[in-house]
PDB file of C-alpha atoms in Angstrom:
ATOM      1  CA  UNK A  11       0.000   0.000   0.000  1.00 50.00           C
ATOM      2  CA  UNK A  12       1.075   3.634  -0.705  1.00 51.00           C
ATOM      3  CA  UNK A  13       1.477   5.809   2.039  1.00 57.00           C
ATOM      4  CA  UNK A  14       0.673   9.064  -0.253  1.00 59.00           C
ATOM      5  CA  UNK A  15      -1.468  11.627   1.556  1.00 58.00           C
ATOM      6  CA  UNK A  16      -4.838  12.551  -0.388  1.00 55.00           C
ATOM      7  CA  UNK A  17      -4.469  15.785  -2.832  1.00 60.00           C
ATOM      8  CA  UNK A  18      -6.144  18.640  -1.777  1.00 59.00           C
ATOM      9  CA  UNK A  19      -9.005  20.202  -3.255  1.00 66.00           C
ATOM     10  CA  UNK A  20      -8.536  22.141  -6.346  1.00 63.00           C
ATOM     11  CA  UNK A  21      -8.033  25.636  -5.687  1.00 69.00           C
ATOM     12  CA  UNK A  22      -7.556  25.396  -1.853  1.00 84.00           C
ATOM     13  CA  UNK A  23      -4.525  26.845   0.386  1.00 83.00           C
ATOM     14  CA  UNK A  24      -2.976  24.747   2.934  1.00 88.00           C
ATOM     15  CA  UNK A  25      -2.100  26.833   6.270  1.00 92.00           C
ATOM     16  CA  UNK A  26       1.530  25.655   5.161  1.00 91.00           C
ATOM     17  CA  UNK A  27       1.668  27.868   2.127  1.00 92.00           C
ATOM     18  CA  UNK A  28      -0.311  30.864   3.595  1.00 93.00           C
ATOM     19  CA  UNK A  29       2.502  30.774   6.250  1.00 94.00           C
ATOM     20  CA  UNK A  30       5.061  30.417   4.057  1.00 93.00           C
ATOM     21  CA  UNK A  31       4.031  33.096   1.311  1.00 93.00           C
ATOM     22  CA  UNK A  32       3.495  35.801   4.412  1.00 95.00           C
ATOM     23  CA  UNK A  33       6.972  34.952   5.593  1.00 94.00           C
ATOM     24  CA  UNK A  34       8.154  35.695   1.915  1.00 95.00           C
ATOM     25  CA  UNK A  35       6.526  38.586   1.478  1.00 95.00           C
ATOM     26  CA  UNK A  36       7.938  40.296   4.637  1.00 94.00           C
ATOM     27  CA  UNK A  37      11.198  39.232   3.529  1.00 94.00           C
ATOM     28  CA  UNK A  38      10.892  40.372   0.287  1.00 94.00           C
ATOM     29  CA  UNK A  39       9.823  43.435   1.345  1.00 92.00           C
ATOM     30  CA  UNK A  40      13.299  43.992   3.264  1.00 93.00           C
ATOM     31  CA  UNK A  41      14.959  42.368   0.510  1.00 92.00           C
ATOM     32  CA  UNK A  42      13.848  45.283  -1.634  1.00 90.00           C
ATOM     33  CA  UNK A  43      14.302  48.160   0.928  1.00 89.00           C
ATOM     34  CA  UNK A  44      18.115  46.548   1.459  1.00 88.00           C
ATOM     35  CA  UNK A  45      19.231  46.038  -1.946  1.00 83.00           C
ATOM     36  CA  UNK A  46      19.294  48.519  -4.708  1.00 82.00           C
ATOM     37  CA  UNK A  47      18.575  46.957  -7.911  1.00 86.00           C
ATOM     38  CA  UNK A  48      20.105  49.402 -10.713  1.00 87.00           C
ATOM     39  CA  UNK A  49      17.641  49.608 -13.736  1.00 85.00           C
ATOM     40  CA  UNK A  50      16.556  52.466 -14.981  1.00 87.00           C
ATOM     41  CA  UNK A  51      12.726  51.834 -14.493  1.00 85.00           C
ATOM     42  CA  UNK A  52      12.698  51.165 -10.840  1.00 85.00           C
ATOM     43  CA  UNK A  53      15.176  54.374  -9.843  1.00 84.00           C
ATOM     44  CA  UNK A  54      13.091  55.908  -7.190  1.00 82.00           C
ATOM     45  CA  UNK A  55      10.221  53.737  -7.304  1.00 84.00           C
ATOM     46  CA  UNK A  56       8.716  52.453  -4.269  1.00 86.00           C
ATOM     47  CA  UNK A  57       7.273  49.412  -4.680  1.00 88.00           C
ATOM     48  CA  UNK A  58       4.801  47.970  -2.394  1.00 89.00           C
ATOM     49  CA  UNK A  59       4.446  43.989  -2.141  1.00 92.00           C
ATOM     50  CA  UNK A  60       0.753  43.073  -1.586  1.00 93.00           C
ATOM     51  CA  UNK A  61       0.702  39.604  -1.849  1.00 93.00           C
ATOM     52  CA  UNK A  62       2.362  35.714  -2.524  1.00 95.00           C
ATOM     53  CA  UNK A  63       1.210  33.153  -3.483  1.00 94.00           C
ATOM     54  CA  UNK A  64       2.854  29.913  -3.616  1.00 94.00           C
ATOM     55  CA  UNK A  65       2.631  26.418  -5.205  1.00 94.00           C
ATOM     56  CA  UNK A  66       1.774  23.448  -3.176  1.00 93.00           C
ATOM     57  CA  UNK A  67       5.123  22.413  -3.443  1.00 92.00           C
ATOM     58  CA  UNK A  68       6.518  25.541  -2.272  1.00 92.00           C
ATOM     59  CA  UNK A  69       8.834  26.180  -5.438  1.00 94.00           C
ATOM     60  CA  UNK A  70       7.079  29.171  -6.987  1.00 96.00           C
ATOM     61  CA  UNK A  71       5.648  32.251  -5.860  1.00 95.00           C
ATOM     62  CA  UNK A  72       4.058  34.930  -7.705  1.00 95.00           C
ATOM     63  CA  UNK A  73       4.625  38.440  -6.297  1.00 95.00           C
ATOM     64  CA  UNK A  74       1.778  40.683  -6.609  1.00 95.00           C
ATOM     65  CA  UNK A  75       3.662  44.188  -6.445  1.00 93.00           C
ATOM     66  CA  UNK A  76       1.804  47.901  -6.818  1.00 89.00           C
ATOM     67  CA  UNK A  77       4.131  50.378  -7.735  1.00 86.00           C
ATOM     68  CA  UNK A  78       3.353  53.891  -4.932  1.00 80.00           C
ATOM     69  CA  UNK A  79       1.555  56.010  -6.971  1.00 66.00           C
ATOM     70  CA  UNK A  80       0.610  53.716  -9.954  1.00 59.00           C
ATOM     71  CA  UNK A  81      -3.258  54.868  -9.344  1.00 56.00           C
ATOM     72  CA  UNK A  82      -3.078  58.648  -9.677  1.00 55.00           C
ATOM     73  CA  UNK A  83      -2.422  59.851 -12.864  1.00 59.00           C
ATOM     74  CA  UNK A  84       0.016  62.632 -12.028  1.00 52.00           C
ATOM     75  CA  UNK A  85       2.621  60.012 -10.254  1.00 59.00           C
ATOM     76  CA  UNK A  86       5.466  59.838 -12.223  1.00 64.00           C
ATOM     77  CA  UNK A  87       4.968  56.044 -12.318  1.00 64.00           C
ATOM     78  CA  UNK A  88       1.884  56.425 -13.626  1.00 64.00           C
ATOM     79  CA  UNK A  89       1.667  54.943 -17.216  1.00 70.00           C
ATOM     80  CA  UNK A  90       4.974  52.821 -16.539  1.00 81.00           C
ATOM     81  CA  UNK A  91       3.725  49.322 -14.267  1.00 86.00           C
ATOM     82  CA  UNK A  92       4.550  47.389 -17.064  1.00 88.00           C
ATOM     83  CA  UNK A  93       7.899  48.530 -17.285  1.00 90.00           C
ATOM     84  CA  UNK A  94       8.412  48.323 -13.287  1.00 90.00           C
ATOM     85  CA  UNK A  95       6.669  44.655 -13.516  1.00 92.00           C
ATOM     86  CA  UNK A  96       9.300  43.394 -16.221  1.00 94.00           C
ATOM     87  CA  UNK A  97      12.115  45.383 -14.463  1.00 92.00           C
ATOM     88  CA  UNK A  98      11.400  42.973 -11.265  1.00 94.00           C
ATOM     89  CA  UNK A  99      11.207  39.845 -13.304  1.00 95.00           C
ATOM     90  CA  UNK A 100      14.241  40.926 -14.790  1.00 94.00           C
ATOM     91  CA  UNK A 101      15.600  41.075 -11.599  1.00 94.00           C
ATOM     92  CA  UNK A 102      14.453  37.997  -9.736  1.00 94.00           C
ATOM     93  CA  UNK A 103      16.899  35.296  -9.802  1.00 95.00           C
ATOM     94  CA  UNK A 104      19.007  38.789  -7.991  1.00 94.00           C
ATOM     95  CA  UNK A 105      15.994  39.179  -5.315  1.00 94.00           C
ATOM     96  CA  UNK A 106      15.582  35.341  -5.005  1.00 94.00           C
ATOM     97  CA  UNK A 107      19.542  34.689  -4.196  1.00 93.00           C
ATOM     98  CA  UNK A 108      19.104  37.778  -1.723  1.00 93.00           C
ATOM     99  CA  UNK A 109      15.858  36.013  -0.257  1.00 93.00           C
ATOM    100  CA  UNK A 110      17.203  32.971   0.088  1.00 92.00           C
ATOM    101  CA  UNK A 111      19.604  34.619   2.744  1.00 92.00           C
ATOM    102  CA  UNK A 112      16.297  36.061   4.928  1.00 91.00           C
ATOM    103  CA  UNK A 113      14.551  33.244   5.011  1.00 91.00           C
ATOM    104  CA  UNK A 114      15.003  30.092   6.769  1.00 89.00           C
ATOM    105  CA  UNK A 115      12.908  27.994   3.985  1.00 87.00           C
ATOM    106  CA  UNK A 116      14.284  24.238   2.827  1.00 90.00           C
ATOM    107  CA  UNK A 117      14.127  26.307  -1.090  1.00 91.00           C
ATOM    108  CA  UNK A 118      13.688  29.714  -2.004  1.00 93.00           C
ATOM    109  CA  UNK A 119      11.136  29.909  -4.664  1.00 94.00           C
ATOM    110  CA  UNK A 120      11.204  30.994  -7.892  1.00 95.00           C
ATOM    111  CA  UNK A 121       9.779  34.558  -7.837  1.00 95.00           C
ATOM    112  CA  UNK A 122       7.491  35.616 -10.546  1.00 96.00           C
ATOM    113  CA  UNK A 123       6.043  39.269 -10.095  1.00 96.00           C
ATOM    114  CA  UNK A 124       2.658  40.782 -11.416  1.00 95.00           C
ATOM    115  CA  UNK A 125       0.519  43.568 -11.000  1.00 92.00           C
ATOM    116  CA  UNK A 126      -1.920  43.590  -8.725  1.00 88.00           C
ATOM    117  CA  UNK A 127      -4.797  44.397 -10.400  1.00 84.00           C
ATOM    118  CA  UNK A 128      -7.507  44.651  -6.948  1.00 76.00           C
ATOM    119  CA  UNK A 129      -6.909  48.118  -6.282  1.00 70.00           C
ATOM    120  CA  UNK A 130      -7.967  48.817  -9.780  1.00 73.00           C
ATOM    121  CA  UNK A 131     -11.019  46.573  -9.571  1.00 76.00           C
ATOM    122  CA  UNK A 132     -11.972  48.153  -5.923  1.00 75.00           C
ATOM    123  CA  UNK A 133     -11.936  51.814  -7.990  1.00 77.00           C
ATOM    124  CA  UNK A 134     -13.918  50.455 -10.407  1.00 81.00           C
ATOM    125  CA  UNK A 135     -16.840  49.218  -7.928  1.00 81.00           C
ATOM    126  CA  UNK A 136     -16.587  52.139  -6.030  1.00 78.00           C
ATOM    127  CA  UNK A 137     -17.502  53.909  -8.509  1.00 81.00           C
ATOM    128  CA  UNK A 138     -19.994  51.981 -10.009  1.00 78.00           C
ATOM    129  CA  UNK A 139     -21.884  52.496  -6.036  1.00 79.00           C
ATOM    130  CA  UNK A 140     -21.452  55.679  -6.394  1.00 79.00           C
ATOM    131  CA  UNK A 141     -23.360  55.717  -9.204  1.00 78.00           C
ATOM    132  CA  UNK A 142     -26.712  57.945  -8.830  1.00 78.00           C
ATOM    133  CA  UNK A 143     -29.036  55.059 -10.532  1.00 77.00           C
ATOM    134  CA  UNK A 144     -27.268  52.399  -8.307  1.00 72.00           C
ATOM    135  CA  UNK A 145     -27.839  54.969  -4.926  1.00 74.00           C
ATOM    136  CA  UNK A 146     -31.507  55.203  -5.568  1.00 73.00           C
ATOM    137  CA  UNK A 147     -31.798  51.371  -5.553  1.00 73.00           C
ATOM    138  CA  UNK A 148     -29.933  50.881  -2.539  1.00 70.00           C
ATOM    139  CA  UNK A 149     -30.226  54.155  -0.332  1.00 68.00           C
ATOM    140  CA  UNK A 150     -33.697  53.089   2.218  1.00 69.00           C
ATOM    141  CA  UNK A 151     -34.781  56.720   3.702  1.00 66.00           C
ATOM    142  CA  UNK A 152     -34.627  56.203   7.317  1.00 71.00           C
ATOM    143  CA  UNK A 153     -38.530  57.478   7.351  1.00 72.00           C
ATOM    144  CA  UNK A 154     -39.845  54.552   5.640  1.00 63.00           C
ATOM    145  CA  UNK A 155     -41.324  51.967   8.194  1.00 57.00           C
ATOM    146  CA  UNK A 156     -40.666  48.896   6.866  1.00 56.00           C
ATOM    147  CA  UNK A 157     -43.441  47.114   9.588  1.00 54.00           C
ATOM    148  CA  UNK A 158     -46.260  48.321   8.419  1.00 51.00           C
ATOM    149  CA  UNK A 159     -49.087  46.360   6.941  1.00 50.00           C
ATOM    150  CA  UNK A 160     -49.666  47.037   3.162  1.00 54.00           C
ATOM    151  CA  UNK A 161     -53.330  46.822   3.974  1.00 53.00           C
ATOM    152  CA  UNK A 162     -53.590  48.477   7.498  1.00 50.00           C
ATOM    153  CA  UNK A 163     -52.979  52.246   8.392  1.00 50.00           C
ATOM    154  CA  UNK A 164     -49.796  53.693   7.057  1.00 53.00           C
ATOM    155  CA  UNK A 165     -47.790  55.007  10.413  1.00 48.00           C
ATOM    156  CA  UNK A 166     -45.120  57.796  10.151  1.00 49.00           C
ATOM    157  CA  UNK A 167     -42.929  59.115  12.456  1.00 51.00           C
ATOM    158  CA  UNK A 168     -44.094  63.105  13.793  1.00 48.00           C
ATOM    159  CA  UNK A 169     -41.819  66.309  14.234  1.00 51.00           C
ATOM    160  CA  UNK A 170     -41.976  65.621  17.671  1.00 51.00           C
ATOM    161  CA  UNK A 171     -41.410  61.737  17.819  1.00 50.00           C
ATOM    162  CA  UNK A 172     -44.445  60.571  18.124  1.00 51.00           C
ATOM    163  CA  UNK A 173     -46.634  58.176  15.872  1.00 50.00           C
ATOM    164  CA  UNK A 174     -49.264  59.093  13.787  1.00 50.00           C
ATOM    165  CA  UNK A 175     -51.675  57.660  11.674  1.00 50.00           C
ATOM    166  CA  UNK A 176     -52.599  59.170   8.411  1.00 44.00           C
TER     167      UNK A 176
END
């Protein structure tokens, strides 16, 4: 018999790589404030590590970076997260040997970096609540009385507090 331990579900995170991709991304983070990484596209950028995931196995981990400033258009990275994101992969196998001495891990995983793209999609539904048509349809005055019978007496609340019946 094989002593193999059942595959997880699809799409799930074991407390073992949640762990181990919040370890990273601290490091990471002081791997990045330590080291300066000459390329043209990431002089004077700070770059902000939101997130890592990893692989079950622990080998790879994508790095979801947002470059400060990347969502106001005046920045002066504004227009240039493509350049910053390829700058960093460029750069990995330099951030991964640097990594490797932060982190007391049996490997250092591959980093991969990417946008993250949440900020961008939280913008987007703010604004889409803030949206006049969308208000009407989910603002509830704070006069409407919400317990009273659509046959019986309709009840509102007086100047003065106090109930009346029209």
């Amino acid at each position: 018999m094989s002593s193999r331990k059942p595959s997880p579900k699809a799409g799930t995170v074991s407390q073992r790589q949640l762990r181990a991709s919040e370890l990273i991304r601290h490091a990471l983070v002081e791997v990045m404030r330590e080291n300066e990484i000459r390329d043209e596209a990431l002089t004077g950028v700070s770059v902000t590590v939101t997130e890592v995931r990893l692989s079950p196995d622990l080998k790879h981990a994508t790095c979801f970076v947002e470059p400060l400033g990347a969502g106001v258009e005046t920045a002066p990275v504004a227009g240039q997260i493509d350049a910053i994101v390829k700058a960093l992969n460029v750069h990995a196998k330099f951030l991964r040997g640097a990594l490797g001495r932060h982190i007391d891990m049996r490997f250092t995983p591959d980093l991969r970096f990417r946008h993250d793209e949440s900020f961008a999609a939280a913008e987007r539904l703010n604004r889409l609540l803030d949206d006049p048509r969308v208000r009407a349809d989910v603002y509830v005055s704070p006069f409407e009385d919400d317990d009273a019978d659509e046959d019986g007496p309709q009840v509102a609340q007086g100047a003065a507090g106090t109930r009346e019946e029209s």
